[in-house]
mmCIF file with all atom_site columns, C-alpha atoms in Angstrom:
data_model
loop_
_atom_site.group_PDB
_atom_site.id
_atom_site.type_symbol
_atom_site.label_atom_id
_atom_site.label_alt_id
_atom_site.label_comp_id
_atom_site.label_asym_id
_atom_site.label_entity_id
_atom_site.label_seq_id
_atom_site.pdbx_PDB_ins_code
_atom_site.Cartn_x
_atom_site.Cartn_y
_atom_site.Cartn_z
_atom_site.occupancy
_atom_site.B_iso_or_equiv
_atom_site.pdbx_formal_charge
_atom_site.auth_seq_id
_atom_site.auth_comp_id
_atom_site.auth_asym_id
_atom_site.auth_atom_id
_atom_site.pdbx_PDB_model_num
ATOM 1   C CA . MET A 1 1   ? -34.414 -28.791 -57.818 1.00 41.00 ? 1   MET A CA 1
ATOM 2   C CA . SER A 1 2   ? -32.205 -27.802 -55.023 1.00 36.00 ? 2   SER A CA 1
ATOM 3   C CA . PRO A 1 3   ? -34.150 -26.720 -51.763 1.00 39.00 ? 3   PRO A CA 1
ATOM 4   C CA . THR A 1 4   ? -31.707 -23.420 -51.715 1.00 34.00 ? 4   THR A CA 1
ATOM 5   C CA . ASN A 1 5   ? -33.265 -22.749 -55.163 1.00 37.00 ? 5   ASN A CA 1
ATOM 6   C CA . PHE A 1 6   ? -36.699 -23.000 -54.179 1.00 36.00 ? 6   PHE A CA 1
ATOM 7   C CA . ILE A 1 7   ? -38.716 -19.794 -52.935 1.00 34.00 ? 7   ILE A CA 1
ATOM 8   C CA . SER A 1 8   ? -42.227 -20.338 -51.889 1.00 37.00 ? 8   SER A CA 1
ATOM 9   C CA . PRO A 1 9   ? -44.973 -18.441 -53.760 1.00 38.00 ? 9   PRO A CA 1
ATOM 10  C CA . LYS A 1 10  ? -46.487 -17.569 -50.496 1.00 41.00 ? 10  LYS A CA 1
ATOM 11  C CA . ILE A 1 11  ? -43.719 -14.957 -50.033 1.00 42.00 ? 11  ILE A CA 1
ATOM 12  C CA . PHE A 1 12  ? -44.978 -13.106 -53.139 1.00 46.00 ? 12  PHE A CA 1
ATOM 13  C CA . ASN A 1 13  ? -48.757 -14.030 -52.320 1.00 56.00 ? 13  ASN A CA 1
ATOM 14  C CA . PRO A 1 14  ? -49.246 -12.841 -48.757 1.00 62.00 ? 14  PRO A CA 1
ATOM 15  C CA . GLY A 1 15  ? -52.793 -14.078 -48.995 1.00 59.00 ? 15  GLY A CA 1
ATOM 16  C CA . SER A 1 16  ? -52.156 -17.577 -49.263 1.00 62.00 ? 16  SER A CA 1
ATOM 17  C CA . GLN A 1 17  ? -50.282 -17.588 -45.797 1.00 72.00 ? 17  GLN A CA 1
ATOM 18  C CA . SER A 1 18  ? -52.018 -19.059 -42.781 1.00 74.00 ? 18  SER A CA 1
ATOM 19  C CA . SER A 1 19  ? -52.978 -16.339 -40.229 1.00 71.00 ? 19  SER A CA 1
ATOM 20  C CA . ASP A 1 20  ? -50.163 -17.610 -37.851 1.00 71.00 ? 20  ASP A CA 1
ATOM 21  C CA . ASP A 1 21  ? -47.577 -17.397 -40.509 1.00 68.00 ? 21  ASP A CA 1
ATOM 22  C CA . LEU A 1 22  ? -48.570 -14.108 -41.806 1.00 67.00 ? 22  LEU A CA 1
ATOM 23  C CA . VAL A 1 23  ? -48.552 -12.781 -38.231 1.00 68.00 ? 23  VAL A CA 1
ATOM 24  C CA . ASP A 1 24  ? -44.816 -14.397 -37.751 1.00 63.00 ? 24  ASP A CA 1
ATOM 25  C CA . ASN A 1 25  ? -43.584 -12.833 -41.025 1.00 63.00 ? 25  ASN A CA 1
ATOM 26  C CA . PHE A 1 26  ? -44.886 -9.446  -40.286 1.00 64.00 ? 26  PHE A CA 1
ATOM 27  C CA . VAL A 1 27  ? -41.724 -7.606  -39.186 1.00 53.00 ? 27  VAL A CA 1
ATOM 28  C CA . ILE A 1 28  ? -41.300 -4.739  -41.608 1.00 62.00 ? 28  ILE A CA 1
ATOM 29  C CA . ARG A 1 29  ? -44.218 -2.225  -41.413 1.00 69.00 ? 29  ARG A CA 1
ATOM 30  C CA . LEU A 1 30  ? -44.695 -2.390  -37.780 1.00 74.00 ? 30  LEU A CA 1
ATOM 31  C CA . ARG A 1 31  ? -44.993 1.288   -37.425 1.00 79.00 ? 31  ARG A CA 1
ATOM 32  C CA . GLU A 1 32  ? -47.681 1.739   -39.966 1.00 83.00 ? 32  GLU A CA 1
ATOM 33  C CA . PHE A 1 33  ? -49.555 -1.116  -38.514 1.00 86.00 ? 33  PHE A CA 1
ATOM 34  C CA . GLU A 1 34  ? -49.242 0.160   -34.768 1.00 88.00 ? 34  GLU A CA 1
ATOM 35  C CA . GLU A 1 35  ? -50.320 3.502   -35.979 1.00 88.00 ? 35  GLU A CA 1
ATOM 36  C CA . LEU A 1 36  ? -53.257 2.165   -37.584 1.00 93.00 ? 36  LEU A CA 1
ATOM 37  C CA . LEU A 1 37  ? -54.390 -0.133  -34.953 1.00 93.00 ? 37  LEU A CA 1
ATOM 38  C CA . ALA A 1 38  ? -53.873 2.414   -32.433 1.00 93.00 ? 38  ALA A CA 1
ATOM 39  C CA . ALA A 1 39  ? -56.257 5.021   -34.357 1.00 93.00 ? 39  ALA A CA 1
ATOM 40  C CA . ILE A 1 40  ? -58.881 2.045   -34.528 1.00 96.00 ? 40  ILE A CA 1
ATOM 41  C CA . LYS A 1 41  ? -58.534 1.014   -30.936 1.00 95.00 ? 41  LYS A CA 1
ATOM 42  C CA . ARG A 1 42  ? -59.230 4.574   -29.228 1.00 94.00 ? 42  ARG A CA 1
ATOM 43  C CA . ASP A 1 43  ? -62.138 5.150   -31.482 1.00 95.00 ? 43  ASP A CA 1
ATOM 44  C CA . ASN A 1 44  ? -65.474 3.666   -30.478 1.00 96.00 ? 44  ASN A CA 1
ATOM 45  C CA . MET A 1 45  ? -67.215 5.297   -33.637 1.00 96.00 ? 45  MET A CA 1
ATOM 46  C CA . SER A 1 46  ? -69.656 7.064   -31.907 1.00 96.00 ? 46  SER A CA 1
ATOM 47  C CA . VAL A 1 47  ? -69.078 10.087  -34.415 1.00 95.00 ? 47  VAL A CA 1
ATOM 48  C CA . PRO A 1 48  ? -67.851 9.691   -37.681 1.00 93.00 ? 48  PRO A CA 1
ATOM 49  C CA . PRO A 1 49  ? -64.544 8.241   -37.857 1.00 93.00 ? 49  PRO A CA 1
ATOM 50  C CA . GLN A 1 50  ? -60.997 9.049   -39.419 1.00 91.00 ? 50  GLN A CA 1
ATOM 51  C CA . HIS A 1 51  ? -60.479 7.231   -42.480 1.00 92.00 ? 51  HIS A CA 1
ATOM 52  C CA . PHE A 1 52  ? -57.227 6.516   -44.126 1.00 91.00 ? 52  PHE A CA 1
ATOM 53  C CA . MET A 1 53  ? -55.779 6.063   -47.649 1.00 87.00 ? 53  MET A CA 1
ATOM 54  C CA . ILE A 1 54  ? -52.259 4.197   -47.673 1.00 85.00 ? 54  ILE A CA 1
ATOM 55  C CA . GLN A 1 55  ? -50.157 5.039   -50.791 1.00 83.00 ? 55  GLN A CA 1
ATOM 56  C CA . GLY A 1 56  ? -47.081 3.062   -51.806 1.00 79.00 ? 56  GLY A CA 1
ATOM 57  C CA . GLN A 1 57  ? -45.358 1.606   -54.861 1.00 77.00 ? 57  GLN A CA 1
ATOM 58  C CA . ARG A 1 58  ? -46.206 -2.100  -55.666 1.00 77.00 ? 58  ARG A CA 1
ATOM 59  C CA . GLY A 1 59  ? -44.297 -4.672  -53.606 1.00 68.00 ? 59  GLY A CA 1
ATOM 60  C CA . TYR A 1 60  ? -43.930 -2.182  -50.367 1.00 73.00 ? 60  TYR A CA 1
ATOM 61  C CA . GLY A 1 61  ? -46.336 -4.150  -48.352 1.00 77.00 ? 61  GLY A CA 1
ATOM 62  C CA . LYS A 1 62  ? -49.710 -2.650  -48.448 1.00 84.00 ? 62  LYS A CA 1
ATOM 63  C CA . THR A 1 63  ? -51.765 -5.808  -48.908 1.00 85.00 ? 63  THR A CA 1
ATOM 64  C CA . THR A 1 64  ? -49.835 -7.499  -46.169 1.00 84.00 ? 64  THR A CA 1
ATOM 65  C CA . LEU A 1 65  ? -50.512 -4.664  -43.911 1.00 88.00 ? 65  LEU A CA 1
ATOM 66  C CA . LEU A 1 66  ? -54.328 -5.114  -44.553 1.00 91.00 ? 66  LEU A CA 1
ATOM 67  C CA . LEU A 1 67  ? -54.265 -8.636  -43.981 1.00 90.00 ? 67  LEU A CA 1
ATOM 68  C CA . ARG A 1 68  ? -52.373 -8.008  -40.775 1.00 88.00 ? 68  ARG A CA 1
ATOM 69  C CA . LEU A 1 69  ? -55.060 -5.601  -39.657 1.00 93.00 ? 69  LEU A CA 1
ATOM 70  C CA . ASN A 1 70  ? -57.661 -8.091  -40.397 1.00 93.00 ? 70  ASN A CA 1
ATOM 71  C CA . ILE A 1 71  ? -56.240 -10.735 -38.273 1.00 90.00 ? 71  ILE A CA 1
ATOM 72  C CA . GLU A 1 72  ? -55.629 -8.339  -35.222 1.00 93.00 ? 72  GLU A CA 1
ATOM 73  C CA . ILE A 1 73  ? -59.219 -6.835  -35.339 1.00 96.00 ? 73  ILE A CA 1
ATOM 74  C CA . LYS A 1 74  ? -60.972 -10.232 -35.592 1.00 94.00 ? 74  LYS A CA 1
ATOM 75  C CA . ASN A 1 75  ? -58.809 -11.555 -32.565 1.00 92.00 ? 75  ASN A CA 1
ATOM 76  C CA . ASP A 1 76  ? -58.965 -8.429  -30.317 1.00 96.00 ? 76  ASP A CA 1
ATOM 77  C CA . PRO A 1 77  ? -61.161 -8.967  -27.471 1.00 96.00 ? 77  PRO A CA 1
ATOM 78  C CA . ASP A 1 78  ? -62.272 -5.413  -27.140 1.00 96.00 ? 78  ASP A CA 1
ATOM 79  C CA . LEU A 1 79  ? -62.880 -4.743  -30.745 1.00 97.00 ? 79  LEU A CA 1
ATOM 80  C CA . ARG A 1 80  ? -64.415 -8.162  -31.568 1.00 95.00 ? 80  ARG A CA 1
ATOM 81  C CA . PRO A 1 81  ? -67.866 -7.768  -29.912 1.00 96.00 ? 81  PRO A CA 1
ATOM 82  C CA . TRP A 1 82  ? -68.782 -4.717  -31.882 1.00 97.00 ? 82  TRP A CA 1
ATOM 83  C CA . LEU A 1 83  ? -66.358 -4.161  -34.945 1.00 98.00 ? 83  LEU A CA 1
ATOM 84  C CA . ILE A 1 84  ? -66.218 -6.168  -38.003 1.00 98.00 ? 84  ILE A CA 1
ATOM 85  C CA . PRO A 1 85  ? -63.513 -6.060  -40.485 1.00 97.00 ? 85  PRO A CA 1
ATOM 86  C CA . LEU A 1 86  ? -64.189 -6.699  -44.153 1.00 96.00 ? 86  LEU A CA 1
ATOM 87  C CA . LEU A 1 87  ? -61.180 -7.505  -46.383 1.00 91.00 ? 87  LEU A CA 1
ATOM 88  C CA . PHE A 1 88  ? -61.912 -7.003  -49.897 1.00 86.00 ? 88  PHE A CA 1
ATOM 89  C CA . ASP A 1 89  ? -60.186 -9.228  -52.711 1.00 72.00 ? 89  ASP A CA 1
ATOM 90  C CA . GLU A 1 90  ? -57.246 -7.442  -54.024 1.00 64.00 ? 90  GLU A CA 1
ATOM 91  C CA . GLU A 1 91  ? -58.928 -7.138  -57.534 1.00 69.00 ? 91  GLU A CA 1
ATOM 92  C CA . GLN A 1 92  ? -62.595 -5.870  -57.520 1.00 70.00 ? 92  GLN A CA 1
ATOM 93  C CA . TYR A 1 93  ? -63.377 -5.596  -61.227 1.00 71.00 ? 93  TYR A CA 1
ATOM 94  C CA . SER A 1 94  ? -66.819 -5.692  -60.573 1.00 84.00 ? 94  SER A CA 1
ATOM 95  C CA . VAL A 1 95  ? -67.056 -2.804  -58.463 1.00 91.00 ? 95  VAL A CA 1
ATOM 96  C CA . ARG A 1 96  ? -67.597 0.204   -61.132 1.00 93.00 ? 96  ARG A CA 1
ATOM 97  C CA . THR A 1 97  ? -70.240 2.291   -59.091 1.00 96.00 ? 97  THR A CA 1
ATOM 98  C CA . LEU A 1 98  ? -70.805 3.244   -55.665 1.00 97.00 ? 98  LEU A CA 1
ATOM 99  C CA . ALA A 1 99  ? -74.021 1.307   -55.282 1.00 97.00 ? 99  ALA A CA 1
ATOM 100 C CA . LYS A 1 100 ? -72.083 -1.884  -56.524 1.00 96.00 ? 100 LYS A CA 1
ATOM 101 C CA . LEU A 1 101 ? -69.434 -1.260  -53.859 1.00 96.00 ? 101 LEU A CA 1
ATOM 102 C CA . TRP A 1 102 ? -72.103 -1.330  -50.776 1.00 97.00 ? 102 TRP A CA 1
ATOM 103 C CA . ALA A 1 103 ? -73.729 -4.405  -52.728 1.00 97.00 ? 103 ALA A CA 1
ATOM 104 C CA . VAL A 1 104 ? -70.280 -6.116  -52.407 1.00 95.00 ? 104 VAL A CA 1
ATOM 105 C CA . VAL A 1 105 ? -70.124 -5.084  -48.608 1.00 96.00 ? 105 VAL A CA 1
ATOM 106 C CA . ILE A 1 106 ? -73.636 -6.493  -47.955 1.00 97.00 ? 106 ILE A CA 1
ATOM 107 C CA . ASP A 1 107 ? -72.785 -9.854  -49.974 1.00 95.00 ? 107 ASP A CA 1
ATOM 108 C CA . THR A 1 108 ? -69.350 -10.320 -47.870 1.00 93.00 ? 108 THR A CA 1
ATOM 109 C CA . LEU A 1 109 ? -71.337 -9.531  -44.513 1.00 96.00 ? 109 LEU A CA 1
ATOM 110 C CA . SER A 1 110 ? -74.248 -11.940 -45.588 1.00 95.00 ? 110 SER A CA 1
ATOM 111 C CA . SER A 1 111 ? -71.900 -14.766 -46.590 1.00 93.00 ? 111 SER A CA 1
ATOM 112 C CA . GLY A 1 112 ? -69.476 -14.581 -43.764 1.00 92.00 ? 112 GLY A CA 1
ATOM 113 C CA . TYR A 1 113 ? -71.734 -13.553 -40.648 1.00 94.00 ? 113 TYR A CA 1
ATOM 114 C CA . SER A 1 114 ? -74.539 -15.297 -39.450 1.00 94.00 ? 114 SER A CA 1
ATOM 115 C CA . ASP A 1 115 ? -76.204 -12.037 -37.941 1.00 94.00 ? 115 ASP A CA 1
ATOM 116 C CA . PHE A 1 116 ? -76.491 -10.763 -41.368 1.00 96.00 ? 116 PHE A CA 1
ATOM 117 C CA . ALA A 1 117 ? -77.601 -13.958 -43.379 1.00 95.00 ? 117 ALA A CA 1
ATOM 118 C CA . GLY A 1 118 ? -80.117 -13.315 -45.925 1.00 95.00 ? 118 GLY A CA 1
ATOM 119 C CA . LEU A 1 119 ? -79.124 -9.547  -46.154 1.00 97.00 ? 119 LEU A CA 1
ATOM 120 C CA . SER A 1 120 ? -77.702 -9.867  -49.700 1.00 96.00 ? 120 SER A CA 1
ATOM 121 C CA . GLU A 1 121 ? -81.119 -11.355 -50.925 1.00 96.00 ? 121 GLU A CA 1
ATOM 122 C CA . LEU A 1 122 ? -82.700 -7.812  -50.242 1.00 97.00 ? 122 LEU A CA 1
ATOM 123 C CA . VAL A 1 123 ? -80.337 -6.019  -52.567 1.00 97.00 ? 123 VAL A CA 1
ATOM 124 C CA . ASP A 1 124 ? -81.469 -6.818  -56.196 1.00 96.00 ? 124 ASP A CA 1
ATOM 125 C CA . PRO A 1 125 ? -84.823 -5.145  -55.854 1.00 97.00 ? 125 PRO A CA 1
ATOM 126 C CA . LEU A 1 126 ? -83.549 -1.909  -54.693 1.00 97.00 ? 126 LEU A CA 1
ATOM 127 C CA . TYR A 1 127 ? -81.728 -1.433  -58.067 1.00 96.00 ? 127 TYR A CA 1
ATOM 128 C CA . ASP A 1 128 ? -85.108 -0.684  -59.456 1.00 96.00 ? 128 ASP A CA 1
ATOM 129 C CA . LYS A 1 129 ? -85.614 2.204   -57.315 1.00 95.00 ? 129 LYS A CA 1
ATOM 130 C CA . LYS A 1 130 ? -85.097 5.715   -58.021 1.00 95.00 ? 130 LYS A CA 1
ATOM 131 C CA . HIS A 1 131 ? -81.917 6.210   -56.021 1.00 96.00 ? 131 HIS A CA 1
ATOM 132 C CA . PRO A 1 132 ? -80.474 2.772   -55.920 1.00 97.00 ? 132 PRO A CA 1
ATOM 133 C CA . GLU A 1 133 ? -77.176 3.743   -54.248 1.00 98.00 ? 133 GLU A CA 1
ATOM 134 C CA . GLU A 1 134 ? -78.839 5.472   -51.466 1.00 97.00 ? 134 GLU A CA 1
ATOM 135 C CA . GLU A 1 135 ? -81.469 2.603   -50.900 1.00 98.00 ? 135 GLU A CA 1
ATOM 136 C CA . ILE A 1 136 ? -78.541 -0.063  -50.559 1.00 98.00 ? 136 ILE A CA 1
ATOM 137 C CA . PHE A 1 137 ? -76.592 2.034   -48.322 1.00 98.00 ? 137 PHE A CA 1
ATOM 138 C CA . ASN A 1 138 ? -79.464 2.698   -46.130 1.00 98.00 ? 138 ASN A CA 1
ATOM 139 C CA . LEU A 1 139 ? -80.290 -1.175  -45.969 1.00 98.00 ? 139 LEU A CA 1
ATOM 140 C CA . LEU A 1 140 ? -76.684 -1.667  -44.839 1.00 98.00 ? 140 LEU A CA 1
ATOM 141 C CA . LEU A 1 141 ? -76.904 1.150   -42.141 1.00 97.00 ? 141 LEU A CA 1
ATOM 142 C CA . MET A 1 142 ? -80.345 -0.525  -40.860 1.00 98.00 ? 142 MET A CA 1
ATOM 143 C CA . TRP A 1 143 ? -79.023 -3.672  -40.449 1.00 97.00 ? 143 TRP A CA 1
ATOM 144 C CA . LEU A 1 144 ? -75.674 -2.582  -38.963 1.00 98.00 ? 144 LEU A CA 1
ATOM 145 C CA . LYS A 1 145 ? -77.496 -0.514  -36.331 1.00 97.00 ? 145 LYS A CA 1
ATOM 146 C CA . ASP A 1 146 ? -80.098 -3.299  -35.646 1.00 97.00 ? 146 ASP A CA 1
ATOM 147 C CA . LYS A 1 147 ? -77.189 -5.696  -34.686 1.00 97.00 ? 147 LYS A CA 1
ATOM 148 C CA . ASN A 1 148 ? -75.252 -3.176  -32.852 1.00 97.00 ? 148 ASN A CA 1
ATOM 149 C CA . LYS A 1 149 ? -72.170 -3.603  -35.252 1.00 98.00 ? 149 LYS A CA 1
ATOM 150 C CA . LYS A 1 150 ? -69.899 -1.437  -37.105 1.00 98.00 ? 150 LYS A CA 1
ATOM 151 C CA . LEU A 1 151 ? -67.656 -1.942  -39.977 1.00 98.00 ? 151 LEU A CA 1
ATOM 152 C CA . VAL A 1 152 ? -63.911 -1.249  -40.885 1.00 97.00 ? 152 VAL A CA 1
ATOM 153 C CA . LEU A 1 153 ? -63.559 -1.813  -44.913 1.00 96.00 ? 153 LEU A CA 1
ATOM 154 C CA . LEU A 1 154 ? -59.902 -3.041  -45.943 1.00 95.00 ? 154 LEU A CA 1
ATOM 155 C CA . ILE A 1 155 ? -59.952 -2.192  -49.586 1.00 93.00 ? 155 ILE A CA 1
ATOM 156 C CA . ASP A 1 156 ? -56.980 -2.882  -51.735 1.00 90.00 ? 156 ASP A CA 1
ATOM 157 C CA . ASN A 1 157 ? -56.422 -0.885  -54.965 1.00 89.00 ? 157 ASN A CA 1
ATOM 158 C CA . PHE A 1 158 ? -59.183 1.653   -53.632 1.00 90.00 ? 158 PHE A CA 1
ATOM 159 C CA . GLY A 1 159 ? -57.751 4.309   -55.670 1.00 87.00 ? 159 GLY A CA 1
ATOM 160 C CA . ASP A 1 160 ? -58.366 2.293   -58.855 1.00 88.00 ? 160 ASP A CA 1
ATOM 161 C CA . ILE A 1 161 ? -62.026 1.625   -57.677 1.00 91.00 ? 161 ILE A CA 1
ATOM 162 C CA . ILE A 1 162 ? -62.817 5.191   -56.810 1.00 90.00 ? 162 ILE A CA 1
ATOM 163 C CA . GLU A 1 163 ? -61.417 6.447   -60.267 1.00 90.00 ? 163 GLU A CA 1
ATOM 164 C CA . LYS A 1 164 ? -64.239 4.493   -61.766 1.00 92.00 ? 164 LYS A CA 1
ATOM 165 C CA . PHE A 1 165 ? -66.907 6.291   -59.999 1.00 94.00 ? 165 PHE A CA 1
ATOM 166 C CA . THR A 1 166 ? -68.704 9.296   -61.547 1.00 94.00 ? 166 THR A CA 1
ATOM 167 C CA . ARG A 1 167 ? -68.082 12.644  -60.049 1.00 92.00 ? 167 ARG A CA 1
ATOM 168 C CA . THR A 1 168 ? -71.644 12.683  -58.272 1.00 94.00 ? 168 THR A CA 1
ATOM 169 C CA . GLU A 1 169 ? -70.627 9.295   -56.977 1.00 95.00 ? 169 GLU A CA 1
ATOM 170 C CA . ASN A 1 170 ? -67.538 10.513  -55.174 1.00 92.00 ? 170 ASN A CA 1
ATOM 171 C CA . GLN A 1 171 ? -69.060 13.690  -54.232 1.00 91.00 ? 171 GLN A CA 1
ATOM 172 C CA . ARG A 1 172 ? -71.685 11.135  -52.245 1.00 94.00 ? 172 ARG A CA 1
ATOM 173 C CA . LEU A 1 173 ? -68.699 9.237   -50.903 1.00 93.00 ? 173 LEU A CA 1
ATOM 174 C CA . ARG A 1 174 ? -67.131 12.195  -49.511 1.00 89.00 ? 174 ARG A CA 1
ATOM 175 C CA . GLU A 1 175 ? -70.578 12.746  -47.745 1.00 91.00 ? 175 GLU A CA 1
ATOM 176 C CA . VAL A 1 176 ? -70.551 9.257   -46.360 1.00 93.00 ? 176 VAL A CA 1
ATOM 177 C CA . LEU A 1 177 ? -66.944 9.729   -45.077 1.00 90.00 ? 177 LEU A CA 1
ATOM 178 C CA . ASN A 1 178 ? -67.967 12.886  -43.391 1.00 89.00 ? 178 ASN A CA 1
ATOM 179 C CA . THR A 1 179 ? -71.267 11.869  -41.758 1.00 93.00 ? 179 THR A CA 1
ATOM 180 C CA . CYS A 1 180 ? -71.322 8.031   -41.242 1.00 95.00 ? 180 CYS A CA 1
ATOM 181 C CA . SER A 1 181 ? -70.327 6.619   -38.058 1.00 96.00 ? 181 SER A CA 1
ATOM 182 C CA . GLN A 1 182 ? -70.962 3.004   -38.831 1.00 97.00 ? 182 GLN A CA 1
ATOM 183 C CA . LEU A 1 183 ? -68.044 2.393   -41.002 1.00 95.00 ? 183 LEU A CA 1
ATOM 184 C CA . ARG A 1 184 ? -64.245 3.330   -41.566 1.00 95.00 ? 184 ARG A CA 1
ATOM 185 C CA . ILE A 1 185 ? -62.558 2.919   -44.730 1.00 94.00 ? 185 ILE A CA 1
ATOM 186 C CA . ILE A 1 186 ? -58.753 1.970   -44.716 1.00 94.00 ? 186 ILE A CA 1
ATOM 187 C CA . GLY A 1 187 ? -57.718 1.936   -48.597 1.00 91.00 ? 187 GLY A CA 1
ATOM 188 C CA . ALA A 1 188 ? -54.442 1.106   -50.194 1.00 88.00 ? 188 ALA A CA 1
ATOM 189 C CA . SER A 1 189 ? -53.271 2.408   -53.593 1.00 86.00 ? 189 SER A CA 1
ATOM 190 C CA . SER A 1 190 ? -50.175 2.355   -55.573 1.00 81.00 ? 190 SER A CA 1
ATOM 191 C CA . ARG A 1 191 ? -50.521 6.014   -56.356 1.00 77.00 ? 191 ARG A CA 1
ATOM 192 C CA . VAL A 1 192 ? -52.687 8.987   -55.557 1.00 73.00 ? 192 VAL A CA 1
ATOM 193 C CA . PRO A 1 193 ? -55.841 8.792   -57.571 1.00 71.00 ? 193 PRO A CA 1
ATOM 194 C CA . GLU A 1 194 ? -56.951 12.044  -59.368 1.00 73.00 ? 194 GLU A CA 1
ATOM 195 C CA . VAL A 1 195 ? -59.920 11.946  -57.692 1.00 72.00 ? 195 VAL A CA 1
ATOM 196 C CA . LEU A 1 196 ? -58.679 11.880  -54.261 1.00 63.00 ? 196 LEU A CA 1
ATOM 197 C CA . PRO A 1 197 ? -57.963 15.461  -53.605 1.00 55.00 ? 197 PRO A CA 1
ATOM 198 C CA . PRO A 1 198 ? -61.673 16.316  -53.752 1.00 59.00 ? 198 PRO A CA 1
ATOM 199 C CA . LEU A 1 199 ? -62.205 13.658  -50.844 1.00 58.00 ? 199 LEU A CA 1
ATOM 200 C CA . GLN A 1 200 ? -59.402 14.779  -48.785 1.00 56.00 ? 200 GLN A CA 1
ATOM 201 C CA . GLY A 1 201 ? -59.729 16.671  -45.449 1.00 55.00 ? 201 GLY A CA 1
ATOM 202 C CA . ALA A 1 202 ? -60.738 15.999  -41.999 1.00 53.00 ? 202 ALA A CA 1
ATOM 203 C CA . ALA A 1 203 ? -62.483 12.853  -42.946 1.00 61.00 ? 203 ALA A CA 1
ATOM 204 C CA . LEU A 1 204 ? -59.734 11.263  -45.036 1.00 65.00 ? 204 LEU A CA 1
ATOM 205 C CA . ARG A 1 205 ? -55.899 10.999  -44.049 1.00 71.00 ? 205 ARG A CA 1
ATOM 206 C CA . LEU A 1 206 ? -53.685 10.288  -46.701 1.00 66.00 ? 206 LEU A CA 1
ATOM 207 C CA . LEU A 1 207 ? -50.575 7.953   -45.576 1.00 67.00 ? 207 LEU A CA 1
ATOM 208 C CA . GLN A 1 208 ? -48.457 9.082   -48.652 1.00 56.00 ? 208 GLN A CA 1
ATOM 209 C CA . GLY A 1 209 ? -45.015 7.643   -49.324 1.00 50.00 ? 209 GLY A CA 1
ATOM 210 C CA . CYS A 1 210 ? -44.978 5.836   -46.184 1.00 44.00 ? 210 CYS A CA 1
ATOM 211 C CA . TYR A 1 211 ? -43.774 2.717   -47.720 1.00 37.00 ? 211 TYR A CA 1
ATOM 212 C CA . SER A 1 212 ? -40.762 4.170   -49.386 1.00 34.00 ? 212 SER A CA 1
ATOM 213 C CA . ARG A 1 213 ? -38.148 3.749   -46.750 1.00 29.00 ? 213 ARG A CA 1
#
């Protein structure tokens, strides 16, 4: 095959690029990146933070934007000591309940950060409790407060995830968004999910259509 006809699959799969390559190639969605990063950097999350839902068609750079934010937060000397970014895989088929979402957060923390080693082993017994979702979430909060850390969850296809939740679970998620100062959610979705409007308000800002230019 001629070199002029070969196109690297990494162009279409930003997650397969090295951090350096992704940063070097990130030249299109700078305005959105800078807006989100500025919101993160000016807020120490002493009170419940602003959350974001990024909506745009497939192929307009939502995944790449989340990857770029993940790299920047990890490398920022002011954010790194207290803020942990957790980047979710693009497909999260196993997350069908809010309790499972918190369990995935805990598992990702436990496997990636030594301060949280062993945390995931405490989750399974909580499913036998009367209110497992609350128990798992409270476990997460307890460890975050103990380690003096906060989270920013970078969740691709977030709309698909919350549409699987029950109405009660989405009401509970709304409560978390409005009252919890330990985590911020930046989600991305190719469409505005039907369950999103009840979650909107001061807590959740919808960046709708910002990828259409």
